[in-house]
Amino acid sequence: MDKKGPVKGRDMTMLTVWNDAAIGIKGDQVVWIGSTKESSILEASKTIDANGRLVTPGLVDPHTHLVFGGSREEEMALKQQGVPYLDILKQGGGILSTVRATREATYQELLEKALFHLDRMAMHGITTVEAKSGYGLDAVTELKQLRVVKEATTVHPLDIVSTFLGAHAIPPDYRDDPEAFLTDMSELFDVIKQENLAEFIDIFTETGVFSIVQSRRYLLKAKEKGFGLKIHADEIDPLGGTELAVELGAISGDHLAVTSDEGIQKLANSQTIGVILPGTSFYLGKDDYARARDMIDAGAAIALATDFNPGSSVTENLQLIMAIAALKLNLSPEEIWHAVTVNAAHAIGRGEQAGRIAIGRKADIVIWDAPNYKYIPYHFGVNHTNTVIKNGKVLYERPAIR
Ligand code: IZC
Ligand code: ZN
């Protein structure tokens, strides 16, 4: 990843590969990069032989709903009967079922569960991750979720970037007054700022959830308070959330499964990154995969994420998303690698810290059981990590079975 990024359009196809490379790490930082031969000048206290394997920057997952109570396997049968995602939500299930479980869960239970999922992400090669709230929909539970994320950042080695998604659904007691609900959620902005509980404010702009007008008003308030903006945009119905993300200068517009031609053009001409979540289309059985191919061809910067959540994309495995991006979005391996490293880091404000192996940066590095970078999107559904290094320390090594 030798381009600083965000890497846009055709530049996403230009990937630099070093053969026979060596990396010097001191403390938590990369201090030297050169050939294996030149590396003999280094006085290393420990050497890891990658032995013909692919070595890349640690993966960055820029969109997850990390903290939640319970799970929603009971809804799988409804999905199989063809009940649409938004209908399940309308009937009080879906997001609202996770809201009930999250309100019931204790702080400690939520923390333990989040740490478990973070461990699994780390095993799969993710070294930086974004985490959203949004399963409280009341002040107490939303703050509980955000505080869990904050504590997780102190006890877990992964870097976690926090987003407040209080505007994720309309809770039943506000069904007739979504405006009042958004006002209540925006009243949390000050305490979130004071306690440094989130960097970004996100909203689910969707039919039956929040309209474009409501989303604009809410996000403008967030912008005034100094937050970065994100939008769950054009996931199911094309309301114009992509255009709104560009209009407001959001750092990312996420999903973009049904974005209009105009939205694609606007995205391409903007600094906003399209965070594409093809695991959701796959999991909800949709034919509408985001037109990421058209977006890149138009010149946009694209990132990929798991959207890890208990309802519409139940996986911590970003490698699986890379395969879906190859098979369903028609992206090349070069584009996919940019989308899960440098561009993903930019989509969460970590472009200067994560997503590249570079001198002076933290040593977040994955050694893969793969001969080259094309292999990961190709061999799908399993974990290819051999060794995961975070801040210069080995976090995970594939256990030996024999
Ligand atoms: O819990 O269903 N789309 N939010 C918006 C989600 C999916 C997560 C969920
Ligand atoms: Zn989401």
mmCIF file of C-alpha atoms and ligand atoms in Angstrom:
data_model
loop_
_atom_site.group_PDB
_atom_site.id
_atom_site.type_symbol
_atom_site.label_atom_id
_atom_site.label_comp_id
_atom_site.label_asym_id
_atom_site.label_seq_id
_atom_site.Cartn_x
_atom_site.Cartn_y
_atom_site.Cartn_z
ATOM 1 C CA MET A 1 0.000 0.000 0.000
ATOM 2 C CA ASP A 2 2.341 2.720 -1.140
ATOM 3 C CA LYS A 3 -0.356 5.307 -1.850
ATOM 4 C CA LYS A 4 -1.397 7.369 1.112
ATOM 5 C CA GLY A 5 -5.041 7.332 0.157
ATOM 6 C CA PRO A 6 -7.895 7.454 0.101
ATOM 7 C CA VAL A 7 -7.120 5.569 -3.092
ATOM 8 C CA LYS A 8 -9.707 6.423 -5.737
ATOM 9 C CA GLY A 9 -10.929 4.902 -8.980
ATOM 10 C CA ARG A 10 -8.296 3.344 -11.227
ATOM 11 C CA ASP A 11 -5.576 3.888 -8.645
ATOM 12 C CA MET A 12 -7.231 1.094 -6.672
ATOM 13 C CA THR A 13 -5.922 -1.376 -9.256
ATOM 14 C CA MET A 14 -2.297 -0.381 -8.717
ATOM 15 C CA LEU A 15 -0.862 -2.521 -6.013
ATOM 16 C CA THR A 16 2.828 -2.690 -5.238
ATOM 17 C CA VAL A 17 4.127 -6.155 -4.432
ATOM 18 C CA TRP A 18 7.604 -6.720 -3.030
ATOM 19 C CA ASN A 19 9.090 -10.137 -3.478
ATOM 20 C CA ASP A 20 11.573 -11.404 -0.924
ATOM 21 C CA ALA A 21 10.926 -8.504 1.440
ATOM 22 C CA ALA A 22 11.875 -8.091 5.078
ATOM 23 C CA ILE A 23 10.404 -5.817 7.728
ATOM 24 C CA GLY A 24 12.204 -4.556 10.820
ATOM 25 C CA ILE A 25 10.104 -3.912 13.929
ATOM 26 C CA LYS A 26 11.305 -2.127 17.067
ATOM 27 C CA GLY A 27 8.912 -1.911 19.974
ATOM 28 C CA ASP A 28 5.495 -1.359 18.450
ATOM 29 C CA GLN A 29 6.744 0.291 15.239
ATOM 30 C CA VAL A 30 7.944 -0.558 11.771
ATOM 31 C CA VAL A 31 11.482 0.877 11.575
ATOM 32 C CA TRP A 32 12.940 -0.714 8.488
ATOM 33 C CA ILE A 33 11.774 -2.207 5.174
ATOM 34 C CA GLY A 34 14.092 -3.803 2.634
ATOM 35 C CA SER A 35 15.082 -7.062 0.995
ATOM 36 C CA THR A 36 15.791 -10.240 2.931
ATOM 37 C CA LYS A 37 19.426 -10.007 1.841
ATOM 38 C CA GLU A 38 19.826 -6.440 3.124
ATOM 39 C CA SER A 39 18.144 -7.406 6.392
ATOM 40 C CA SER A 40 21.321 -9.247 7.474
ATOM 41 C CA ILE A 41 22.593 -5.856 8.694
ATOM 42 C CA LEU A 42 19.820 -5.768 11.307
ATOM 43 C CA GLU A 43 20.551 -7.063 14.775
ATOM 44 C CA ALA A 44 17.311 -8.852 15.507
ATOM 45 C CA SER A 45 16.501 -10.327 18.900
ATOM 46 C CA LYS A 46 13.758 -12.360 17.273
ATOM 47 C CA THR A 47 13.150 -13.356 13.673
ATOM 48 C CA ILE A 48 9.897 -14.591 12.146
ATOM 49 C CA ASP A 49 10.407 -16.416 8.865
ATOM 50 C CA ALA A 50 7.334 -15.835 6.697
ATOM 51 C CA ASN A 51 8.695 -18.598 4.509
ATOM 52 C CA GLY A 52 7.184 -17.842 1.107
ATOM 53 C CA ARG A 53 3.934 -16.560 2.560
ATOM 54 C CA LEU A 54 1.971 -13.418 1.755
ATOM 55 C CA VAL A 55 2.512 -10.553 4.232
ATOM 56 C CA THR A 56 0.109 -7.581 4.302
ATOM 57 C CA PRO A 57 -1.009 -4.736 6.530
ATOM 58 C CA GLY A 58 -3.465 -5.802 9.238
ATOM 59 C CA LEU A 59 -7.029 -5.632 7.945
ATOM 60 C CA VAL A 60 -9.241 -2.702 8.908
ATOM 61 C CA ASP A 61 -12.979 -3.343 9.368
ATOM 62 C CA PRO A 62 -14.671 0.078 9.078
ATOM 63 C CA HIS A 63 -18.293 -0.881 9.885
ATOM 64 C CA THR A 64 -19.436 -3.202 12.682
ATOM 65 C CA HIS A 65 -22.210 -3.309 15.263
ATOM 66 C CA LEU A 66 -19.859 -4.866 17.804
ATOM 67 C CA VAL A 67 -21.751 -4.470 21.083
ATOM 68 C CA PHE A 68 -25.104 -6.223 21.430
ATOM 69 C CA GLY A 69 -26.996 -8.625 23.644
ATOM 70 C CA GLY A 70 -28.456 -11.940 22.481
ATOM 71 C CA SER A 71 -28.693 -13.218 18.921
ATOM 72 C CA ARG A 72 -31.389 -13.607 16.247
ATOM 73 C CA GLU A 73 -31.168 -17.172 14.949
ATOM 74 C CA GLU A 74 -34.922 -17.527 15.614
ATOM 75 C CA GLU A 75 -35.526 -15.051 12.764
ATOM 76 C CA MET A 76 -33.762 -17.211 10.214
ATOM 77 C CA ALA A 77 -36.949 -19.259 9.644
ATOM 78 C CA LEU A 78 -38.900 -16.051 8.955
ATOM 79 C CA LYS A 79 -36.266 -15.041 6.424
ATOM 80 C CA GLN A 80 -36.513 -18.454 4.783
ATOM 81 C CA GLN A 81 -40.283 -17.957 4.468
ATOM 82 C CA GLY A 82 -39.499 -14.759 2.600
ATOM 83 C CA VAL A 83 -40.490 -12.217 5.264
ATOM 84 C CA PRO A 84 -38.543 -9.041 4.340
ATOM 85 C CA TYR A 85 -36.021 -7.524 6.767
ATOM 86 C CA LEU A 86 -38.001 -4.291 7.139
ATOM 87 C CA ASP A 87 -41.239 -6.248 7.833
ATOM 88 C CA ILE A 88 -39.563 -8.157 10.656
ATOM 89 C CA LEU A 89 -38.497 -4.792 12.091
ATOM 90 C CA LYS A 90 -42.027 -3.374 11.694
ATOM 91 C CA GLN A 91 -43.381 -6.298 13.712
ATOM 92 C CA GLY A 92 -41.052 -5.435 16.599
ATOM 93 C CA GLY A 93 -38.354 -7.977 15.689
ATOM 94 C CA GLY A 94 -35.029 -7.444 13.971
ATOM 95 C CA ILE A 95 -33.107 -4.507 15.439
ATOM 96 C CA LEU A 96 -35.809 -4.105 18.109
ATOM 97 C CA SER A 97 -35.334 -7.684 19.293
ATOM 98 C CA THR A 98 -31.616 -6.986 19.775
ATOM 99 C CA VAL A 99 -32.548 -3.737 21.557
ATOM 100 C CA ARG A 100 -34.542 -5.709 24.147
ATOM 101 C CA ALA A 101 -31.651 -8.136 24.690
ATOM 102 C CA THR A 102 -29.118 -5.294 24.927
ATOM 103 C CA ARG A 103 -31.204 -3.368 27.450
ATOM 104 C CA GLU A 104 -31.451 -6.535 29.589
ATOM 105 C CA ALA A 105 -27.743 -7.359 29.418
ATOM 106 C CA THR A 106 -25.429 -6.051 32.127
ATOM 107 C CA TYR A 107 -22.444 -3.864 31.309
ATOM 108 C CA GLN A 108 -20.133 -6.757 32.184
ATOM 109 C CA GLU A 109 -22.013 -9.228 29.978
ATOM 110 C CA LEU A 110 -21.841 -6.847 27.029
ATOM 111 C CA LEU A 111 -18.142 -6.246 27.607
ATOM 112 C CA GLU A 112 -17.302 -9.974 27.766
ATOM 113 C CA LYS A 113 -19.298 -10.638 24.596
ATOM 114 C CA ALA A 114 -17.686 -7.733 22.728
ATOM 115 C CA LEU A 115 -14.211 -8.929 23.762
ATOM 116 C CA PHE A 116 -15.040 -12.422 22.489
ATOM 117 C CA HIS A 117 -16.030 -11.045 19.076
ATOM 118 C CA LEU A 118 -12.918 -8.828 19.010
ATOM 119 C CA ASP A 119 -10.757 -11.906 19.668
ATOM 120 C CA ARG A 120 -12.372 -13.615 16.715
ATOM 121 C CA MET A 121 -11.818 -10.565 14.502
ATOM 122 C CA ALA A 122 -8.155 -10.515 15.541
ATOM 123 C CA MET A 123 -7.796 -14.207 14.677
ATOM 124 C CA HIS A 124 -9.143 -13.368 11.230
ATOM 125 C CA GLY A 125 -6.500 -10.700 10.630
ATOM 126 C CA ILE A 126 -8.342 -7.522 11.664
ATOM 127 C CA THR A 127 -6.145 -5.123 13.639
ATOM 128 C CA THR A 128 -8.352 -1.988 13.599
ATOM 129 C CA VAL A 129 -12.140 -1.981 13.805
ATOM 130 C CA GLU A 130 -15.022 0.460 13.999
ATOM 131 C CA ALA A 131 -17.813 -0.222 16.521
ATOM 132 C CA LYS A 132 -21.293 1.297 16.616
ATOM 133 C CA SER A 133 -23.839 1.625 19.390
ATOM 134 C CA GLY A 134 -27.509 1.566 18.368
ATOM 135 C CA TYR A 135 -29.108 -1.292 20.282
ATOM 136 C CA GLY A 136 -30.121 0.835 23.256
ATOM 137 C CA LEU A 137 -32.312 3.531 21.708
ATOM 138 C CA ASP A 138 -32.466 5.098 25.147
ATOM 139 C CA ALA A 139 -29.891 7.221 26.932
ATOM 140 C CA VAL A 140 -28.941 4.652 29.554
ATOM 141 C CA THR A 141 -28.360 1.747 27.176
ATOM 142 C CA GLU A 142 -26.715 3.763 24.401
ATOM 143 C CA LEU A 143 -24.218 5.155 26.920
ATOM 144 C CA LYS A 144 -23.746 1.650 28.336
ATOM 145 C CA GLN A 145 -22.789 0.406 24.865
ATOM 146 C CA LEU A 146 -20.426 3.326 24.233
ATOM 147 C CA ARG A 147 -18.740 2.834 27.611
ATOM 148 C CA VAL A 148 -18.286 -0.853 26.837
ATOM 149 C CA VAL A 149 -16.480 0.155 23.638
ATOM 150 C CA LYS A 150 -14.327 2.624 25.563
ATOM 151 C CA GLU A 151 -13.351 0.009 28.128
ATOM 152 C CA ALA A 152 -12.719 -2.541 25.369
ATOM 153 C CA THR A 153 -10.169 -0.150 23.845
ATOM 154 C CA THR A 154 -8.221 -0.251 27.123
ATOM 155 C CA VAL A 155 -8.323 -4.021 27.670
ATOM 156 C CA HIS A 156 -8.165 -5.359 24.098
ATOM 157 C CA PRO A 157 -5.116 -4.978 21.850
ATOM 158 C CA LEU A 158 -7.139 -4.086 18.737
ATOM 159 C CA ASP A 159 -7.661 -0.413 17.921
ATOM 160 C CA ILE A 160 -11.362 0.412 18.090
ATOM 161 C CA VAL A 161 -13.000 3.515 16.631
ATOM 162 C CA SER A 162 -16.338 4.379 18.225
ATOM 163 C CA THR A 163 -19.502 5.578 16.466
ATOM 164 C CA PHE A 164 -22.771 6.659 18.103
ATOM 165 C CA LEU A 165 -25.732 5.129 16.244
ATOM 166 C CA GLY A 166 -28.540 6.096 18.623
ATOM 167 C CA ALA A 167 -30.587 6.836 15.478
ATOM 168 C CA HIS A 168 -30.683 3.172 14.430
ATOM 169 C CA ALA A 169 -34.448 2.514 14.695
ATOM 170 C CA ILE A 170 -37.553 4.118 16.175
ATOM 171 C CA PRO A 171 -38.241 2.536 19.578
ATOM 172 C CA PRO A 172 -41.906 1.491 20.144
ATOM 173 C CA ASP A 173 -42.657 4.262 22.658
ATOM 174 C CA TYR A 174 -41.715 6.883 20.008
ATOM 175 C CA ARG A 175 -43.408 5.221 17.050
ATOM 176 C CA ASP A 176 -45.601 8.267 16.367
ATOM 177 C CA ASP A 177 -42.957 10.848 17.071
ATOM 178 C CA PRO A 178 -39.591 10.041 15.476
ATOM 179 C CA GLU A 179 -38.643 13.739 15.645
ATOM 180 C CA ALA A 180 -38.875 13.684 19.436
ATOM 181 C CA PHE A 181 -36.733 10.552 19.482
ATOM 182 C CA LEU A 182 -34.037 12.196 17.340
ATOM 183 C CA THR A 183 -34.114 15.235 19.617
ATOM 184 C CA ASP A 184 -33.558 12.970 22.629
ATOM 185 C CA MET A 185 -30.662 11.198 20.943
ATOM 186 C CA SER A 186 -29.067 14.501 19.877
ATOM 187 C CA GLU A 187 -29.200 15.614 23.493
ATOM 188 C CA LEU A 188 -26.584 12.940 24.194
ATOM 189 C CA PHE A 189 -24.053 14.592 21.845
ATOM 190 C CA ASP A 190 -22.603 16.778 24.613
ATOM 191 C CA VAL A 191 -21.945 13.998 27.103
ATOM 192 C CA ILE A 192 -20.554 11.795 24.315
ATOM 193 C CA LYS A 193 -18.129 14.597 23.413
ATOM 194 C CA GLN A 194 -17.188 15.365 27.023
ATOM 195 C CA GLU A 195 -16.485 11.725 27.872
ATOM 196 C CA ASN A 196 -14.887 11.078 24.483
ATOM 197 C CA LEU A 197 -17.270 8.179 23.870
ATOM 198 C CA ALA A 198 -17.504 8.435 20.080
ATOM 199 C CA GLU A 199 -15.858 10.185 17.133
ATOM 200 C CA PHE A 200 -18.626 9.666 14.605
ATOM 201 C CA ILE A 201 -22.412 10.033 14.526
ATOM 202 C CA ASP A 202 -24.334 7.643 12.279
ATOM 203 C CA ILE A 203 -28.017 7.295 11.318
ATOM 204 C CA PHE A 204 -30.102 4.600 9.567
ATOM 205 C CA THR A 205 -31.707 6.525 6.685
ATOM 206 C CA GLU A 206 -34.320 4.067 5.441
ATOM 207 C CA THR A 207 -38.015 3.524 4.775
ATOM 208 C CA GLY A 208 -39.799 3.116 8.105
ATOM 209 C CA VAL A 209 -36.768 4.387 9.981
ATOM 210 C CA PHE A 210 -35.462 7.952 9.359
ATOM 211 C CA SER A 211 -36.169 10.104 6.324
ATOM 212 C CA ILE A 212 -33.703 12.215 4.382
ATOM 213 C CA VAL A 213 -35.060 15.409 5.960
ATOM 214 C CA GLN A 214 -34.818 13.998 9.488
ATOM 215 C CA SER A 215 -31.354 12.599 8.815
ATOM 216 C CA ARG A 216 -30.051 15.901 7.436
ATOM 217 C CA ARG A 217 -31.310 17.858 10.448
ATOM 218 C CA TYR A 218 -29.866 15.345 12.938
ATOM 219 C CA LEU A 219 -26.479 15.081 11.229
ATOM 220 C CA LEU A 220 -26.142 18.858 10.899
ATOM 221 C CA LYS A 221 -26.515 19.094 14.680
ATOM 222 C CA ALA A 222 -23.801 16.458 15.047
ATOM 223 C CA LYS A 223 -21.521 18.325 12.659
ATOM 224 C CA GLU A 224 -21.984 21.536 14.644
ATOM 225 C CA LYS A 225 -20.786 19.671 17.743
ATOM 226 C CA GLY A 226 -17.626 18.633 15.911
ATOM 227 C CA PHE A 227 -18.416 14.978 15.146
ATOM 228 C CA GLY A 228 -17.547 13.198 11.925
ATOM 229 C CA LEU A 229 -20.559 11.880 10.039
ATOM 230 C CA LYS A 230 -21.580 8.476 8.704
ATOM 231 C CA ILE A 231 -24.846 7.331 7.128
ATOM 232 C CA HIS A 232 -26.469 3.913 6.645
ATOM 233 C CA ALA A 233 -27.470 4.965 3.148
ATOM 234 C CA ASP A 234 -29.497 3.308 0.385
ATOM 235 C CA GLU A 235 -29.349 -0.164 1.962
ATOM 236 C CA ILE A 236 -32.842 -1.356 1.031
ATOM 237 C CA ASP A 237 -34.757 1.529 -0.560
ATOM 238 C CA PRO A 238 -33.085 4.250 -2.669
ATOM 239 C CA LEU A 239 -33.955 7.326 -0.589
ATOM 240 C CA GLY A 240 -30.872 9.317 -1.590
ATOM 241 C CA GLY A 241 -28.721 8.703 1.470
ATOM 242 C CA THR A 242 -25.608 8.535 -0.722
ATOM 243 C CA GLU A 243 -26.283 12.034 -2.076
ATOM 244 C CA LEU A 244 -26.906 13.238 1.488
ATOM 245 C CA ALA A 245 -23.582 11.789 2.680
ATOM 246 C CA VAL A 246 -21.787 13.743 -0.059
ATOM 247 C CA GLU A 247 -23.809 16.921 0.585
ATOM 248 C CA LEU A 248 -22.904 16.886 4.288
ATOM 249 C CA GLY A 249 -19.252 15.955 3.748
ATOM 250 C CA ALA A 250 -19.658 12.677 5.637
ATOM 251 C CA ILE A 251 -16.449 10.672 5.998
ATOM 252 C CA SER A 252 -18.364 7.675 4.621
ATOM 253 C CA GLY A 253 -21.680 6.581 3.165
ATOM 254 C CA ASP A 254 -22.266 2.950 4.090
ATOM 255 C CA HIS A 255 -24.140 0.112 2.285
ATOM 256 C CA LEU A 256 -24.997 1.986 -0.992
ATOM 257 C CA ALA A 257 -26.684 -1.194 -2.270
ATOM 258 C CA VAL A 258 -29.317 0.680 -4.282
ATOM 259 C CA THR A 259 -27.596 4.021 -4.905
ATOM 260 C CA SER A 260 -28.813 5.961 -7.973
ATOM 261 C CA ASP A 261 -26.652 6.872 -10.982
ATOM 262 C CA GLU A 262 -26.578 10.428 -9.711
ATOM 263 C CA GLY A 263 -25.472 9.232 -6.281
ATOM 264 C CA ILE A 264 -22.604 7.286 -7.849
ATOM 265 C CA GLN A 265 -21.434 10.370 -9.792
ATOM 266 C CA LYS A 266 -21.617 12.564 -6.697
ATOM 267 C CA LEU A 267 -19.710 10.013 -4.638
ATOM 268 C CA ALA A 268 -16.984 9.791 -7.299
ATOM 269 C CA ASN A 269 -16.552 13.588 -7.255
ATOM 270 C CA SER A 270 -16.365 13.802 -3.469
ATOM 271 C CA GLN A 271 -14.050 13.011 -0.553
ATOM 272 C CA THR A 272 -16.678 10.687 0.943
ATOM 273 C CA ILE A 273 -15.712 7.009 0.972
ATOM 274 C CA GLY A 274 -18.257 4.384 -0.037
ATOM 275 C CA VAL A 275 -18.184 1.624 2.582
ATOM 276 C CA ILE A 276 -19.663 -1.409 0.853
ATOM 277 C CA LEU A 277 -21.160 -4.250 2.899
ATOM 278 C CA PRO A 278 -21.842 -7.132 0.519
ATOM 279 C CA GLY A 279 -22.211 -9.590 3.419
ATOM 280 C CA THR A 280 -25.581 -7.951 4.054
ATOM 281 C CA SER A 281 -26.899 -8.476 0.519
ATOM 282 C CA PHE A 282 -25.649 -12.061 0.705
ATOM 283 C CA TYR A 283 -27.168 -12.717 4.124
ATOM 284 C CA LEU A 284 -30.529 -11.099 3.343
ATOM 285 C CA GLY A 285 -30.704 -12.964 0.036
ATOM 286 C CA LYS A 286 -30.891 -9.801 -2.062
ATOM 287 C CA ASP A 287 -30.139 -9.426 -5.740
ATOM 288 C CA ASP A 288 -29.193 -5.810 -5.167
ATOM 289 C CA TYR A 289 -25.473 -5.842 -4.552
ATOM 290 C CA ALA A 290 -23.899 -2.401 -4.391
ATOM 291 C CA ARG A 291 -22.635 -1.212 -7.777
ATOM 292 C CA ALA A 292 -19.106 -0.971 -6.438
ATOM 293 C CA ARG A 293 -17.731 -1.747 -9.917
ATOM 294 C CA ASP A 294 -19.520 1.321 -11.355
ATOM 295 C CA MET A 295 -18.457 3.419 -8.362
ATOM 296 C CA ILE A 296 -14.776 2.638 -8.830
ATOM 297 C CA ASP A 297 -15.059 3.040 -12.616
ATOM 298 C CA ALA A 298 -16.584 6.482 -11.978
ATOM 299 C CA GLY A 299 -13.584 7.355 -9.786
ATOM 300 C CA ALA A 300 -14.858 6.790 -6.233
ATOM 301 C CA ALA A 301 -12.893 5.491 -3.241
ATOM 302 C CA ILE A 302 -14.416 2.271 -1.920
ATOM 303 C CA ALA A 303 -13.862 0.370 1.317
ATOM 304 C CA LEU A 304 -15.259 -3.017 2.371
ATOM 305 C CA ALA A 305 -16.537 -4.033 5.806
ATOM 306 C CA THR A 306 -18.189 -6.986 7.509
ATOM 307 C CA ASP A 307 -21.152 -5.003 8.948
ATOM 308 C CA PHE A 308 -20.838 -7.600 11.734
ATOM 309 C CA ASN A 309 -24.221 -7.571 13.521
ATOM 310 C CA PRO A 310 -26.701 -10.155 14.825
ATOM 311 C CA GLY A 311 -29.324 -9.643 12.106
ATOM 312 C CA SER A 312 -28.154 -8.876 8.599
ATOM 313 C CA SER A 313 -24.496 -9.943 8.444
ATOM 314 C CA VAL A 314 -23.509 -12.391 11.142
ATOM 315 C CA THR A 315 -19.775 -12.805 10.576
ATOM 316 C CA GLU A 316 -16.508 -11.453 11.960
ATOM 317 C CA ASN A 317 -14.649 -12.771 8.914
ATOM 318 C CA LEU A 318 -13.603 -9.931 6.612
ATOM 319 C CA GLN A 319 -11.833 -12.495 4.389
ATOM 320 C CA LEU A 320 -15.245 -13.936 3.519
ATOM 321 C CA ILE A 321 -16.402 -10.432 2.558
ATOM 322 C CA MET A 322 -13.335 -10.163 0.292
ATOM 323 C CA ALA A 323 -14.489 -13.312 -1.520
ATOM 324 C CA ILE A 324 -18.058 -12.007 -1.849
ATOM 325 C CA ALA A 325 -16.633 -8.748 -3.223
ATOM 326 C CA ALA A 326 -14.776 -10.717 -5.893
ATOM 327 C CA LEU A 327 -17.708 -12.971 -6.783
ATOM 328 C CA LYS A 328 -20.656 -10.578 -6.495
ATOM 329 C CA LEU A 329 -19.215 -7.073 -6.907
ATOM 330 C CA ASN A 330 -16.777 -8.007 -9.633
ATOM 331 C CA LEU A 331 -13.873 -6.264 -7.932
ATOM 332 C CA SER A 332 -10.298 -7.258 -8.706
ATOM 333 C CA PRO A 333 -8.003 -8.583 -5.964
ATOM 334 C CA GLU A 334 -6.020 -5.326 -6.130
ATOM 335 C CA GLU A 335 -9.163 -3.244 -5.551
ATOM 336 C CA ILE A 336 -10.278 -5.541 -2.746
ATOM 337 C CA TRP A 337 -6.961 -5.224 -0.889
ATOM 338 C CA HIS A 338 -7.096 -1.416 -1.046
ATOM 339 C CA ALA A 339 -10.689 -1.605 0.211
ATOM 340 C CA VAL A 340 -9.822 -3.563 3.376
ATOM 341 C CA THR A 341 -6.632 -1.690 4.277
ATOM 342 C CA VAL A 342 -5.800 1.886 3.312
ATOM 343 C CA ASN A 343 -9.299 2.972 2.257
ATOM 344 C CA ALA A 344 -10.944 1.241 5.205
ATOM 345 C CA ALA A 345 -8.593 3.142 7.517
ATOM 346 C CA HIS A 346 -9.505 6.449 5.867
ATOM 347 C CA ALA A 347 -13.211 5.637 6.225
ATOM 348 C CA ILE A 348 -12.820 5.757 10.015
ATOM 349 C CA GLY A 349 -10.335 8.602 10.322
ATOM 350 C CA ARG A 350 -7.275 6.363 10.748
ATOM 351 C CA GLY A 351 -5.664 6.970 7.355
ATOM 352 C CA GLU A 352 -2.456 8.184 9.003
ATOM 353 C CA GLN A 353 -2.246 5.290 11.482
ATOM 354 C CA ALA A 354 -3.582 2.089 9.943
ATOM 355 C CA GLY A 355 -3.902 0.240 6.645
ATOM 356 C CA ARG A 356 -0.315 0.431 5.413
ATOM 357 C CA ILE A 357 3.043 -1.044 6.316
ATOM 358 C CA ALA A 358 5.282 2.010 6.500
ATOM 359 C CA ILE A 359 8.283 3.181 8.498
ATOM 360 C CA GLY A 360 7.153 5.035 11.612
ATOM 361 C CA ARG A 361 3.758 3.379 11.705
ATOM 362 C CA LYS A 362 2.567 0.836 14.241
ATOM 363 C CA ALA A 363 3.514 -2.695 13.185
ATOM 364 C CA ASP A 364 0.077 -4.134 12.369
ATOM 365 C CA ILE A 365 0.936 -6.990 10.046
ATOM 366 C CA VAL A 366 -0.601 -10.291 8.943
ATOM 367 C CA ILE A 367 1.303 -13.310 7.637
ATOM 368 C CA TRP A 368 -1.086 -15.443 5.593
ATOM 369 C CA ASP A 369 -1.089 -19.120 4.681
ATOM 370 C CA ALA A 370 -1.268 -18.003 1.080
ATOM 371 C CA PRO A 371 1.314 -17.805 -1.717
ATOM 372 C CA ASN A 372 0.098 -14.416 -3.029
ATOM 373 C CA TYR A 373 -2.540 -11.705 -2.508
ATOM 374 C CA LYS A 374 -4.939 -13.089 -5.133
ATOM 375 C CA TYR A 375 -5.335 -16.237 -3.093
ATOM 376 C CA ILE A 376 -7.370 -14.742 -0.220
ATOM 377 C CA PRO A 377 -10.520 -13.673 -2.158
ATOM 378 C CA TYR A 378 -10.259 -16.900 -4.174
ATOM 379 C CA HIS A 379 -10.330 -19.518 -1.405
ATOM 380 C CA PHE A 380 -13.490 -18.575 0.440
ATOM 381 C CA GLY A 381 -15.117 -19.135 3.797
ATOM 382 C CA VAL A 382 -12.091 -20.149 5.871
ATOM 383 C CA ASN A 383 -9.483 -18.342 7.919
ATOM 384 C CA HIS A 384 -6.141 -17.965 6.152
ATOM 385 C CA THR A 385 -4.177 -16.196 8.891
ATOM 386 C CA ASN A 386 -0.890 -17.768 9.894
ATOM 387 C CA THR A 387 0.381 -15.024 12.243
ATOM 388 C CA VAL A 388 -1.306 -11.775 13.299
ATOM 389 C CA ILE A 389 0.949 -9.012 14.655
ATOM 390 C CA LYS A 390 -0.551 -5.980 16.414
ATOM 391 C CA ASN A 391 1.614 -3.098 17.637
ATOM 392 C CA GLY A 392 4.702 -5.256 17.075
ATOM 393 C CA LYS A 393 3.457 -8.183 19.190
ATOM 394 C CA VAL A 394 2.276 -11.562 17.955
ATOM 395 C CA LEU A 395 -1.445 -11.723 18.813
ATOM 396 C CA TYR A 396 -2.347 -14.950 17.107
ATOM 397 C CA GLU A 397 -0.559 -17.901 15.530
ATOM 398 C CA ARG A 398 -2.348 -20.702 13.736
ATOM 399 C CA PRO A 399 -2.262 -23.592 16.179
ATOM 400 C CA ALA A 400 -0.395 -26.703 15.099
ATOM 401 C CA ILE A 401 -2.661 -29.746 14.825
ATOM 402 C CA ARG A 402 0.115 -32.205 14.036
HETATM 403 O O1 IZC B 1 -29.231 -5.359 13.671
HETATM 404 O O2 IZC B 1 -30.169 -5.518 11.720
HETATM 405 N N1 IZC B 1 -29.025 -2.597 8.779
HETATM 406 N N2 IZC B 1 -28.818 -2.051 10.850
HETATM 407 C C1 IZC B 1 -29.143 -1.479 9.612
HETATM 408 C C2 IZC B 1 -28.571 -3.307 10.792
HETATM 409 C C3 IZC B 1 -28.700 -3.664 9.453
HETATM 410 C C4 IZC B 1 -28.192 -4.165 11.931
HETATM 411 C C5 IZC B 1 -29.273 -5.059 12.452
HETATM 412 ZN ZN ZN B 2 -24.622 -1.248 9.848
#
